[in-house]
Coordinates of C-alpha atoms and ligand atoms in Angstrom, one line a residue:
X1 CA 55.5 19.9 6.0
X2 CA 54.4 21.3 2.7
X3 CA 53.4 17.8 1.6
X4 CA 51.3 17.3 4.7
X5 CA 49.4 20.5 4.1
X6 CA 48.8 19.4 0.5
X7 CA 47.5 16.0 1.6
X8 CA 45.2 17.7 4.1
X9 CA 43.9 20.1 1.5
X10 CA 43.3 17.2 -0.9
X11 CA 41.4 15.2 1.8
X12 CA 39.3 18.3 2.5
X13 CA 38.3 18.7 -1.1
X14 CA 37.7 15.0 -1.5
X15 CA 35.3 15.2 1.4
X16 CA 33.5 18.2 -0.2
X17 CA 33.1 16.2 -3.4
X18 CA 31.6 13.1 -1.8
X19 CA 27.9 12.8 -2.6
X20 CA 25.9 12.8 0.5
X21 CA 23.1 10.3 1.1
X22 CA 22.1 10.3 -2.6
X23 CA 18.5 11.2 -1.8
X24 CA 17.4 8.6 0.7
X25 CA 16.7 10.0 4.1
X26 CA 19.2 10.0 6.9
X27 CA 18.5 8.6 10.4
X28 CA 18.5 12.1 11.8
X29 CA 15.6 13.0 9.6
X30 CA 13.1 13.8 12.3
X31 CA 10.5 16.5 11.9
X32 CA 10.0 17.7 15.4
X33 CA 11.4 17.9 18.9
X34 CA 9.7 14.7 19.9
X35 CA 11.6 12.6 17.4
X36 CA 8.8 12.0 14.9
X37 CA 10.2 10.7 11.7
X38 CA 9.1 12.2 8.4
X39 CA 6.8 9.3 7.5
X40 CA 4.8 9.9 10.7
X41 CA 3.7 13.3 9.4
X42 CA 3.4 12.3 5.8
X43 CA 0.5 11.4 3.6
X44 CA 1.2 8.5 1.3
X45 CA -0.5 7.9 -2.1
X46 CA -0.4 4.7 -3.9
X47 CA 0.0 4.9 -7.7
X48 CA -0.8 1.9 -10.0
X49 CA 1.5 3.1 -12.8
X50 CA -0.4 1.4 -15.7
X51 CA -3.5 3.5 -14.8
X52 CA -2.3 6.9 -13.6
X53 CA -1.2 9.0 -16.6
X54 CA -0.1 8.0 -20.1
X55 CA 2.5 10.4 -21.5
X56 CA 3.3 8.5 -24.7
X57 CA -0.3 7.7 -25.6
X58 CA 0.0 3.9 -25.9
X59 CA -2.9 3.2 -23.6
X60 CA -0.7 2.3 -20.6
X61 CA 0.4 4.8 -17.9
X62 CA 4.1 5.5 -17.4
X63 CA 6.7 7.2 -15.3
X64 CA 6.7 10.5 -17.3
X65 CA 3.0 10.5 -16.8
X66 CA 3.5 10.4 -13.1
X67 CA 6.1 13.1 -13.2
X68 CA 3.6 15.3 -15.1
X69 CA 1.2 15.0 -12.3
X70 CA 3.5 15.9 -9.4
X71 CA 2.0 19.4 -9.1
X72 CA -1.4 17.9 -8.7
X73 CA -0.2 15.5 -6.0
X74 CA 1.5 18.4 -4.2
X75 CA -1.6 20.5 -4.3
X76 CA -3.7 17.6 -3.0
X77 CA -1.4 17.3 0.0
X78 CA 0.7 14.2 -0.8
X79 CA 4.1 13.8 0.8
X80 CA 5.1 10.4 -0.6
X81 CA 4.1 8.2 -3.5
X82 CA 4.3 4.5 -3.5
X83 CA 4.5 3.2 -7.1
X84 CA 3.4 -0.4 -7.5
X85 CA 6.0 -2.5 -9.5
X86 CA 7.4 -0.7 -12.6
X87 CA 10.3 -3.1 -13.1
X88 CA 10.9 -5.2 -16.2
X89 CA 8.2 -7.9 -16.2
X90 CA 6.3 -10.2 -18.5
X91 CA 3.3 -8.6 -16.9
X92 CA 1.5 -11.9 -16.1
X93 CA 0.5 -10.3 -12.8
X94 CA 0.9 -6.8 -14.1
X95 CA 4.3 -6.2 -12.7
X96 CA 4.2 -8.4 -9.6
X97 CA 6.2 -10.9 -11.6
X98 CA 9.6 -9.1 -11.7
X99 CA 12.2 -10.3 -14.3
X100 CA 14.9 -7.7 -13.3
X101 CA 14.8 -6.0 -9.9
X102 CA 17.2 -3.3 -10.9
X103 CA 15.7 -1.7 -13.9
X104 CA 12.5 -0.1 -15.3
X105 CA 10.2 -1.8 -17.7
X106 CA 10.4 -0.1 -21.1
X107 CA 6.6 0.2 -21.0
X108 CA 7.0 2.6 -18.1
X109 CA 10.1 4.4 -19.3
X110 CA 13.8 4.2 -18.4
X111 CA 16.0 4.6 -15.4
X112 CA 16.6 8.2 -16.5
X113 CA 12.9 8.8 -16.4
X114 CA 12.9 7.3 -12.9
X115 CA 15.7 9.6 -11.8
X116 CA 13.8 12.6 -13.2
X117 CA 10.7 11.5 -11.3
X118 CA 12.7 11.2 -8.1
X119 CA 14.3 14.7 -8.6
X120 CA 11.0 16.3 -9.6
X121 CA 9.4 14.8 -6.6
X122 CA 12.2 15.9 -4.3
X123 CA 11.9 19.5 -5.6
X124 CA 8.3 19.3 -4.3
X125 CA 9.2 17.6 -1.0
X126 CA 7.6 14.4 -2.2
X127 CA 9.4 11.1 -1.5
X128 CA 9.3 8.0 -3.7
X129 CA 8.6 4.6 -2.4
X130 CA 8.9 1.5 -4.6
X131 CA 7.2 -1.9 -4.3
X132 CA 9.5 -4.7 -3.5
X133 CA 8.3 -8.1 -4.5
X134 CA 10.2 -10.2 -2.0
X135 CA 8.5 -13.5 -2.0
X136 CA 8.9 -14.4 -5.7
X137 CA 10.3 -13.4 -9.0
X138 CA 9.1 -13.9 -12.5
X139 CA 9.9 -17.3 -14.1
X140 CA 11.7 -15.2 -16.7
X141 CA 14.2 -13.8 -14.2
X142 CA 17.7 -14.9 -14.9
X143 CA 17.9 -16.4 -11.4
X144 CA 15.0 -18.7 -12.2
X145 CA 16.2 -19.5 -15.7
X146 CA 19.5 -20.7 -14.1
X147 CA 17.7 -22.5 -11.3
X148 CA 15.6 -24.4 -13.8
X149 CA 18.4 -25.2 -16.1
X150 CA 19.6 -28.3 -14.2
X151 CA 19.5 -29.9 -10.7
X152 CA 23.1 -28.9 -10.2
X153 CA 22.9 -25.3 -11.5
X154 CA 24.4 -22.6 -9.3
X155 CA 21.0 -21.1 -8.5
X156 CA 19.1 -24.3 -8.1
X157 CA 18.6 -23.7 -4.4
X158 CA 17.5 -20.1 -5.0
X159 CA 13.9 -21.4 -5.5
X160 CA 12.0 -24.2 -3.9
X161 CA 12.4 -27.5 -5.8
X162 CA 11.1 -30.8 -4.5
X163 CA 10.4 -34.3 -5.8
X164 CA 6.8 -35.3 -6.2
X165 CA 5.1 -38.0 -4.2
X166 CA 4.9 -40.2 -7.3
X167 CA 4.0 -39.8 -11.0
X168 CA 1.7 -36.8 -11.4
X169 CA 1.7 -36.2 -7.6
X170 CA 3.0 -32.9 -6.3
X171 CA 5.0 -32.9 -3.0
X172 CA 1.9 -31.9 -0.9
X173 CA -1.7 -30.6 -1.1
X174 CA -0.9 -26.9 -1.2
X175 CA -3.0 -24.8 -3.6
X176 CA -2.0 -21.5 -5.1
X177 CA -3.9 -18.5 -3.9
X178 CA -4.5 -17.7 -7.5
X179 CA -6.0 -21.1 -8.3
X180 CA -4.7 -24.6 -9.1
X181 CA -1.9 -26.4 -7.4
X182 CA 1.0 -24.5 -5.8
X183 CA 3.5 -26.8 -7.4
X184 CA 4.4 -27.0 -11.1
X185 CA 6.3 -29.9 -12.6
X186 CA 9.4 -29.2 -14.7
X187 CA 9.7 -32.0 -17.2
X188 CA 13.4 -31.4 -17.9
X189 CA 14.7 -31.7 -14.4
X190 CA 11.8 -34.0 -13.1
X191 CA 11.1 -31.9 -10.0
X192 CA 8.3 -29.6 -8.9
X193 CA 8.8 -25.9 -8.0
X194 CA 6.7 -24.0 -5.6
X195 CA 4.7 -20.9 -6.2
X196 CA 2.2 -19.3 -3.8
X197 CA 0.9 -17.2 -6.6
X198 CA 0.9 -18.0 -10.4
X199 CA 3.2 -20.6 -11.8
X200 CA 5.0 -17.7 -13.5
X201 CA 5.8 -16.4 -10.0
X202 CA 8.2 -19.0 -8.5
X203 CA 8.8 -18.5 -4.7
X204 CA 12.4 -17.5 -3.8
X205 CA 14.1 -19.6 -1.2
X206 CA 14.6 -17.2 1.7
X207 CA 16.3 -20.0 3.7
X208 CA 19.3 -19.6 1.3
X209 CA 21.6 -16.9 2.6
X210 CA 22.7 -16.0 -0.9
X211 CA 19.0 -15.2 -1.8
X212 CA 18.7 -13.0 1.3
X213 CA 21.9 -11.1 0.5
X214 CA 20.9 -10.6 -3.1
X215 CA 17.5 -9.2 -2.0
X216 CA 19.2 -6.9 0.6
X217 CA 21.5 -5.7 -2.2
X218 CA 18.5 -4.9 -4.4
X219 CA 17.1 -2.7 -1.7
X220 CA 20.5 -0.9 -1.2
X221 CA 20.7 -0.4 -5.0
X222 CA 17.4 1.6 -5.0
X223 CA 18.2 3.5 -1.8
X224 CA 21.3 4.8 -3.4
X225 CA 19.2 5.9 -6.3
X226 CA 17.1 8.1 -4.0
X227 CA 14.2 5.8 -3.0
X228 CA 12.9 6.6 0.4
X229 CA 11.6 3.2 1.3
X230 CA 9.7 0.2 0.1
X231 CA 6.3 -1.3 0.3
X232 CA 7.1 -5.0 0.9
X233 CA 4.8 -7.3 -1.1
X234 CA 3.2 -10.4 0.3
X235 CA 5.5 -10.7 3.3
X236 CA 3.3 -13.4 4.9
X237 CA 4.4 -15.9 2.3
X238 CA 8.2 -15.6 2.5
X239 CA 8.7 -19.0 4.3
X240 CA 7.3 -22.5 4.1
X241 CA 7.6 -25.2 6.7
X242 CA 10.5 -27.4 5.6
X243 CA 8.4 -30.4 6.6
X244 CA 6.1 -29.5 3.8
X245 CA 3.1 -30.8 5.7
X246 CA -0.3 -30.8 4.0
X247 CA -2.5 -27.9 4.8
X248 CA -5.7 -28.6 6.7
X249 CA -8.8 -28.4 4.4
X250 CA -11.6 -26.2 5.8
X251 CA -15.1 -27.7 5.1
X252 CA -16.1 -29.5 2.0
X253 CA -16.7 -26.4 -0.2
X254 CA -14.6 -25.2 -3.1
X255 CA -13.3 -21.7 -3.8
X256 CA -13.9 -19.6 -6.9
X257 CA -11.2 -21.5 -8.7
X258 CA -12.7 -24.9 -7.9
X259 CA -10.0 -25.7 -5.4
X260 CA -10.6 -27.1 -1.9
X261 CA -10.5 -24.3 0.8
X262 CA -7.3 -24.6 2.8
X263 CA -6.0 -23.0 5.9
X264 CA -2.5 -21.9 4.8
X265 CA -0.9 -23.3 8.0
X266 CA 2.4 -24.6 6.7
X267 CA 3.1 -22.0 4.0
X268 CA 2.2 -18.6 5.5
X269 CA 3.1 -16.5 8.5
X270 CA 6.0 -18.6 9.7
X271 CA 8.1 -17.1 12.5
X272 CA 11.1 -16.9 10.2
X273 CA 9.3 -14.0 8.3
X274 CA 10.3 -11.8 11.2
X275 CA 14.0 -12.6 10.8
X276 CA 13.8 -11.6 7.2
X277 CA 12.0 -8.4 8.1
X278 CA 14.6 -7.6 10.7
X279 CA 17.3 -8.1 8.0
X280 CA 15.5 -5.9 5.5
X281 CA 15.1 -3.2 8.2
X282 CA 18.7 -3.2 9.1
X283 CA 19.6 -2.4 5.6
X284 CA 16.8 0.2 5.4
X285 CA 18.2 1.8 8.5
X286 CA 21.6 2.3 6.8
X287 CA 19.8 4.8 4.6
X288 CA 17.1 6.0 7.0
X289 CA 14.5 4.4 4.7
X290 CA 11.0 3.3 5.7
X291 CA 9.4 -0.1 5.2
X292 CA 5.7 -0.5 4.7
X293 CA 4.2 -4.0 4.8
X294 CA 1.4 -5.7 3.0
X295 CA 0.3 -7.2 6.3
X296 CA -2.9 -9.1 6.1
X297 CA -3.6 -10.0 9.7
X298 CA -6.4 -11.7 11.5
X299 CA -6.3 -9.4 14.5
X300 CA -4.5 -6.5 16.2
X301 CA -2.2 -8.9 18.1
X302 CA -0.9 -10.3 14.9
X303 CA -0.4 -6.8 13.4
X304 CA 1.5 -5.8 16.4
X305 CA 4.2 -8.4 15.7
X306 CA 5.1 -6.8 12.5
X307 CA 6.5 -3.7 14.3
X308 CA 9.0 -6.1 15.8
X309 CA 9.6 -6.7 19.5
X310 CA 12.2 -3.9 19.6
X311 CA 10.5 -1.8 16.9
X312 CA 13.1 -3.3 14.5
X313 CA 10.9 -4.7 11.8
X314 CA 8.4 -2.7 9.8
X315 CA 7.8 1.0 10.7
X316 CA 4.6 0.9 8.8
X317 CA 2.6 -2.4 8.8
X318 CA -0.7 -1.6 7.0
X319 CA -3.9 -2.0 8.9
X320 CA -5.7 -3.9 6.1
X321 CA -8.3 -5.2 8.5
X322 CA -9.9 -1.7 8.1
X323 CA -10.8 -2.6 4.6
X324 CA -13.0 -5.5 5.8
X325 CA -15.2 -3.5 8.2
X326 CA -18.8 -2.7 7.7
X327 CA -19.7 0.9 7.7
X328 CA -21.0 1.4 11.2
X329 CA -20.0 3.7 14.1
X330 CA -19.6 0.9 16.8
X331 CA -17.7 -1.3 14.4
X332 CA -15.2 1.4 13.5
X333 CA -14.9 2.6 17.1
X334 CA -14.0 -0.8 18.4
X335 CA -11.5 -1.4 15.6
X336 CA -9.7 1.9 15.9
X337 CA -9.4 1.5 19.7
X338 CA -7.5 -1.7 19.1
X339 CA -5.2 -0.3 16.5
X340 CA -4.5 2.9 18.4
X341 CA -3.7 0.9 21.5
X342 CA -1.4 -1.5 19.8
X343 CA 1.7 0.5 20.7
X344 CA 3.0 1.2 17.2
X345 CA 2.3 3.9 14.7
X346 CA -0.9 3.1 13.0
X347 CA -1.1 2.9 9.2
X348 CA -4.6 3.3 7.7
X349 CA -5.6 2.1 4.3
X350 CA -9.2 2.0 2.9
X351 CA -8.5 0.8 -0.6
X352 CA -5.8 -0.6 -2.9
X353 CA -5.2 -2.3 -6.2
X354 CA -6.4 -5.7 -4.9
X355 CA -9.7 -4.8 -3.2
X356 CA -13.0 -3.2 -4.2
X357 CA -12.7 0.6 -3.9
X358 CA -14.0 2.2 -0.7
X359 CA -16.4 4.4 -2.7
X360 CA -18.7 1.6 -3.4
X361 CA -17.7 -0.7 -0.6
X362 CA -19.1 1.7 1.9
X363 CA -21.5 3.6 -0.4
X364 CA -25.2 2.9 -0.1
X365 CA -25.9 3.9 -3.7
X366 CA -27.6 7.2 -2.7
X367 CA -25.1 9.0 -0.5
X368 CA -21.9 7.8 -1.9
X369 CA -20.2 11.2 -2.1
X370 CA -21.2 12.0 1.5
X371 CA -20.0 8.6 2.7
X372 CA -16.7 9.1 0.8
X373 CA -16.2 12.4 2.8
X374 CA -17.0 10.6 6.1
X375 CA -14.3 8.1 5.3
X376 CA -11.9 10.8 4.3
X377 CA -12.6 12.7 7.5
X378 CA -12.0 9.4 9.4
X379 CA -8.7 8.0 8.1
X380 CA -7.2 11.4 7.6
X381 CA -7.8 12.6 11.1
X382 CA -6.8 9.6 13.1
X383 CA -3.4 9.3 14.8
X384 CA -1.2 7.5 12.3
X385 CA -0.2 7.6 8.7
X386 CA -2.8 7.3 5.9
X387 CA -2.1 5.7 2.5
X388 CA -4.5 7.0 -0.2
X389 CA -5.2 4.9 -3.3
X390 CA -5.2 6.9 -6.5
X391 CA -8.7 8.0 -7.4
X392 CA -10.1 7.7 -3.8
X393 CA -9.9 11.5 -3.6
X394 CA -12.3 12.0 -6.5
X395 CA -14.7 9.2 -5.5
X396 CA -13.7 6.7 -8.2
X397 CA -16.0 3.7 -8.4
X398 CA -15.0 0.0 -8.8
X399 CA -16.0 -0.9 -12.4
X400 CA -15.5 -4.6 -13.0
X401 CA -15.7 -6.1 -16.5
X402 CA -19.2 -7.4 -17.4
X403 CA -18.0 -10.1 -19.9
X404 CA -15.4 -12.8 -19.3
X405 CA -13.7 -11.9 -22.6
X406 CA -12.9 -8.4 -21.4
X407 CA -11.1 -9.6 -18.2
X408 CA -7.4 -8.7 -18.0
X409 CA -6.5 -10.0 -14.5
X410 CA -5.8 -13.7 -14.8
X411 CA -7.5 -14.3 -11.4
X412 CA -10.7 -13.1 -13.1
X413 CA -10.2 -15.2 -16.2
X414 CA -9.6 -18.2 -14.0
X415 CA -12.3 -17.6 -11.4
X416 CA -15.1 -16.1 -13.6
X417 CA -17.9 -15.4 -12.7
X418 CA -17.4 -15.9 -9.0
X419 CA -14.1 -14.1 -9.0
X420 CA -14.1 -11.2 -11.5
X421 CA -10.5 -10.3 -10.8
X422 CA -9.1 -6.9 -9.8
X423 CA -9.6 -4.9 -13.1
X424 CA -12.5 -3.0 -11.5
X425 CA -10.3 -1.2 -9.0
X426 CA -7.5 -0.5 -11.5
X427 CA -9.3 1.5 -14.1
X428 CA -7.6 4.7 -15.5
X429 CA -7.4 7.8 -13.3
X430 CA -10.1 10.3 -14.2
X431 CA -8.4 13.6 -15.0
X432 CA -11.1 15.4 -16.9
X433 CA -14.3 15.1 -18.9
X434 CA -12.6 14.6 -22.3
X435 CA -12.3 11.3 -24.1
X436 CA -10.6 8.6 -22.0
X437 CA -10.9 10.9 -19.1
X438 CA -7.7 12.7 -20.1
X439 CA -5.7 9.6 -19.1
X440 CA -4.5 8.9 -22.7
X441 CA -5.2 9.7 -26.3
X442 CA -5.2 6.0 -27.1
X443 CA -7.7 3.4 -26.0
X444 CA -6.7 2.7 -22.4
X445 CA -5.7 -0.8 -21.4
X446 CA -8.8 -0.9 -19.2
X447 CA -12.0 1.0 -20.1
X448 CA -12.7 4.2 -18.3
X449 CA -15.8 3.9 -16.1
X450 CA -18.8 5.9 -17.3
X451 CA -18.8 7.8 -14.0
X452 CA -15.8 9.8 -15.2
X453 CA -18.1 12.4 -16.6
X454 CA -19.1 13.6 -13.1
X455 CA -16.1 12.3 -11.1
X456 CA -12.9 13.7 -12.5
X457 CA -10.2 16.0 -11.2
X458 CA -11.0 19.0 -13.5
X459 CA -14.7 19.0 -12.8
X460 CA -14.3 18.5 -9.1
X461 CA -11.7 21.2 -8.7
X462 CA -14.5 23.6 -9.8
X463 CA -17.0 22.4 -7.3
X464 CA -16.5 23.5 -3.7
X465 CA -18.5 20.6 -2.3
X466 CA -16.9 17.9 -4.3
X467 CA -15.1 14.8 -2.8
X468 CA -11.8 16.2 -4.2
X469 CA -12.2 19.6 -2.5
X470 CA -13.1 17.9 0.7
X471 CA -10.0 15.7 0.6
X472 CA -7.9 18.8 0.0
X473 CA -9.4 20.6 2.9
X474 CA -8.9 17.7 5.3
X475 CA -5.3 17.1 4.1
X476 CA -4.5 20.8 4.6
X477 CA -5.9 20.7 8.1
X478 CA -4.0 17.6 8.9
X479 CA -0.7 19.1 7.8
X480 CA -1.1 22.2 9.8
X481 CA -2.9 21.2 13.0
X482 CA -0.6 19.8 15.7
X483 CA -3.4 18.0 17.5
X484 CA -4.2 16.1 14.2
X485 CA -0.6 15.3 13.5
X486 CA 0.5 14.1 16.9
X487 CA -2.3 14.3 19.4
X488 CA -3.5 11.4 21.4
X489 CA -6.8 9.7 20.4
X490 CA -9.7 9.6 22.9
X491 CA -13.0 8.1 21.8
X492 CA -16.2 9.9 23.0
X493 CA -19.8 8.7 23.4
X494 CA -18.8 5.1 23.1
X495 CA -22.3 3.8 23.1
X496 CA -23.6 6.0 20.3
X497 CA -24.7 3.7 17.5
X498 CA -24.7 6.4 14.8
X499 CA -22.1 9.0 15.5
X500 CA -18.4 8.1 15.8
X501 CA -16.6 10.9 17.6
X502 CA -13.2 11.3 19.2
X503 CA -10.8 13.9 20.4
X504 CA -7.3 14.4 19.3
X505 CA -5.3 16.3 21.9
X506 CA -1.8 17.7 21.9
X507 CA -0.4 19.9 24.7
X508 CA -3.7 21.6 25.4
X509 CA -4.8 21.9 21.8
X510 CA -7.9 19.7 21.4
X511 CA -9.7 18.9 18.1
X512 CA -13.1 17.2 18.1
X513 CA -14.0 14.9 15.2
X514 CA -17.7 13.8 14.8
X515 CA -18.8 11.6 12.0
X516 CA -22.4 10.7 11.4
X517 CA -22.3 7.2 10.0
X518 CA -26.1 7.0 9.6
X519 CA -28.6 8.1 7.0
X520 CA -30.6 10.2 9.5
X521 CA -29.8 13.5 11.1
X522 CA -28.2 13.3 14.5
X523 CA -27.8 15.6 17.5
X524 CA -25.1 15.0 20.1
X525 CA -24.6 16.7 23.4
X526 CA -20.9 16.9 24.1
X527 CA -21.3 18.7 27.5
X528 CA -18.4 20.9 26.6
X529 CA -18.7 22.9 29.8
X530 CA -18.5 19.9 32.1
X531 CA -15.2 19.0 30.4
X532 CA -13.8 22.5 30.8
X533 CA -14.4 23.8 27.3
X534 CA -16.6 26.7 26.2
X535 CA -17.0 26.2 22.5
X536 CA -16.2 24.0 19.5
X537 CA -15.1 26.2 16.6
X538 CA -15.6 24.6 13.2
X539 CA -12.4 23.9 11.3
X540 CA -14.2 21.9 8.6
X541 CA -17.8 20.7 8.4
X542 CA -20.2 19.5 5.8
X543 CA -22.9 22.1 4.9
X544 CA -25.5 21.3 7.6
X545 CA -23.3 20.2 10.4
X546 CA -22.6 22.7 13.1
X547 CA -22.0 23.1 16.8
X548 CA -24.1 25.4 19.0
X549 CA -23.3 25.6 22.6
X550 CA -23.1 22.0 23.8
X551 CA -25.0 20.6 20.9
X552 CA -23.7 19.3 17.7
X553 CA -26.1 18.9 14.8
X554 CA -25.0 16.5 12.0
X555 CA -26.8 16.0 8.7
X556 CA -27.1 12.4 7.4
X557 CA -23.5 11.3 6.9
X558 CA -22.4 14.7 8.2
X559 CA -18.9 15.6 9.3
X560 CA -17.8 18.1 11.9
X561 CA -14.2 18.8 12.8
X562 CA -13.8 21.6 15.4
X563 CA -11.2 23.1 17.7
X564 CA -12.3 23.1 21.3
X565 CA -11.5 26.2 23.3
X566 CA -11.7 27.1 27.0
Ligands
GLC601 C1 0.3 -8.7 -3.5 C2 -0.1 -7.7 -4.5 C3 -0.9 -8.3 -5.6 C4 -0.1 -9.4 -6.3 C5 0.4 -10.4 -5.3 C6 1.4 -11.3 -5.9 O1 -0.8 -9.2 -2.9 O2 -0.7 -6.6 -3.9 O3 -1.4 -7.3 -6.5 O4 -0.9 -10.0 -7.2 O5 1.0 -9.8 -4.2 O6 2.6 -10.6 -6.1

C-alpha cells in the first residue's frame, strides 16, 4: 500500500516536471469563440537576416541584431517574424543553399542566440517562423557529399542522378531557373545530377521515403525548439516527372541568361507536391504549427489547391499574384474578389526578398509615400493575414546596383544587364540618419540606398504623417477592430475606376474602407441612409479625406477608413 502511494506520488511529480510543448503552439491555440487560430489574427513580418540589424559590426546582420529590435517590432504591431534561412550555408544563394538543416550559420550567431531570440520574442507575444528549404540542399551538405561519393553510396538516391543521353548530353532539355542547364555532370561517377536552381543547390529526391522522413524530422527538431511554423521554400519544384520528358519551348526568344524559354511542364507543380505538403502538415499539426507556402500560382483555382481538399495542406499559401498587379482600382477589386471567394484564409503579400519593392513598383515617382499608404490601408484591412517585408513600413525603395562588378546576387551576375538580380530589394534596413543608416558600424554587405536620409525609422517616428506612423495606426486598428479582424468582405461601387471601396462587417459592426487609387481628387456617394446607416465616423484617414453625410471626399491617393453607425 505504502509502495503504491509512493509510486503514485513519483508519477505525479514526474508529470509536473515534464516540459510542455516547448514553445510551439498547441492545437487548442485558438484566439476566439469562433475557432480562429492565432495566425489568422496575426501580422507577419519577413526578415532577411543579412540586412536587418548587425550586432557585431561585421557588415552582415545577425540573430542578436534581430533580438535587439524586438521592441521595435512589437511597437509596430508585429505578431510573428519569418526569418529567411539562417542555417549553415556556403551562401551561394545567400542561405537558400543549406549545408546543415539543424544549426545556425556562425555568421548569424549560435543556437543559443536563436533560443534567446525565441524566448525574447515569446516574452513579447511574437512567434518565430523559419524558412524551410525543402526542394534542395547545398552541394556541401553531408547528404549530398555522400550521394556524390559513389554510385552505390548510401545516399545516392537522396538526390536525382541520371545518365546523360550521350557524351556531353544531359538527360533532357531542362534549364535551371537561375540560368544554364538544370543538370550538372559529375566526372567521378559519370552521371548528371538535377538542380532546378544553381548547380550548388542539388534537388532532393522526395520520391525516396528516407528523404521525406529526414525532412519531416528536421521540422520536428525545430518545432521542439520553439519554432511556431515554417515558410516552405519553392514548393512547386519538389517533384519531377520520372519520365524526364523534355519541356516545351515557348517561342524562339531567349531569357536574360541566354537560355530558351521553357514551360516547366515536367518539373514543376506535379500532383505529388500535395502528398508531400499533406505529410509536412501532419507533422506540423503534432505541434500546432503553421505552414506558409511560397506558392507562385497562375490563378486563384491553382492557389486554392494548396489549402488541400480537406484543409490538410498549407494553412497559409501566399497570394503572390498580388505582387504582379498594376496599381488600379478595377484590377485590385477583381483580384481580391477572387481570393476572398476562394474558400480559404487569404494571405496577402506585396513584397519580398525576390521581387522589386512595392514602394517603387506601385509608386509614380511623385506620390510614392501616399501610394505606400494606400497599399498599407489595402493589405492590412482585408480579410486575411498580411505578411510585411522589412522596410515596407518605412517606404524603402528598391536600389539595384548600377555596375555589374557591384552585383552580389549570382542571378544578377549571370543575367546582367537584363537581369540585375535581387540585391536591390535586400539592402540594409534603414534605422536612422547616421552612417550606414544605423544598420552597422562597418561597411554593410550591400550599400545603403541614399533615400535612408529621409526614410528611416528614427526620422519617421517623429513625423505624424510618415509612412511608418501610418503603418502603425493601421496595424493598431486592425488588432483592435473585430470587423477588420474577422468581418466579411463586401466590395462597393464596383464600376468605380478610381476608388476601391469595401465593407468589412462582423455581427453588426461595419467598417468602410475607401482607397483613392488615382492622382485626382474623388467624391463618392455611399448612400448611407439607403443602406440603413446614418454616418461614417473616421477611424483613420489621410489629411484631406473625410465623410460628410453621404459623401466621401478623397484627396489624390487618399484613404478613408470609417466605422458606420445606424
Ligand atoms: C525561393 C527563395 C529564393 C531562392 C530560391 C531558391 O524562391 O525565395 O530567394 O533563391 O527559392 O532556394
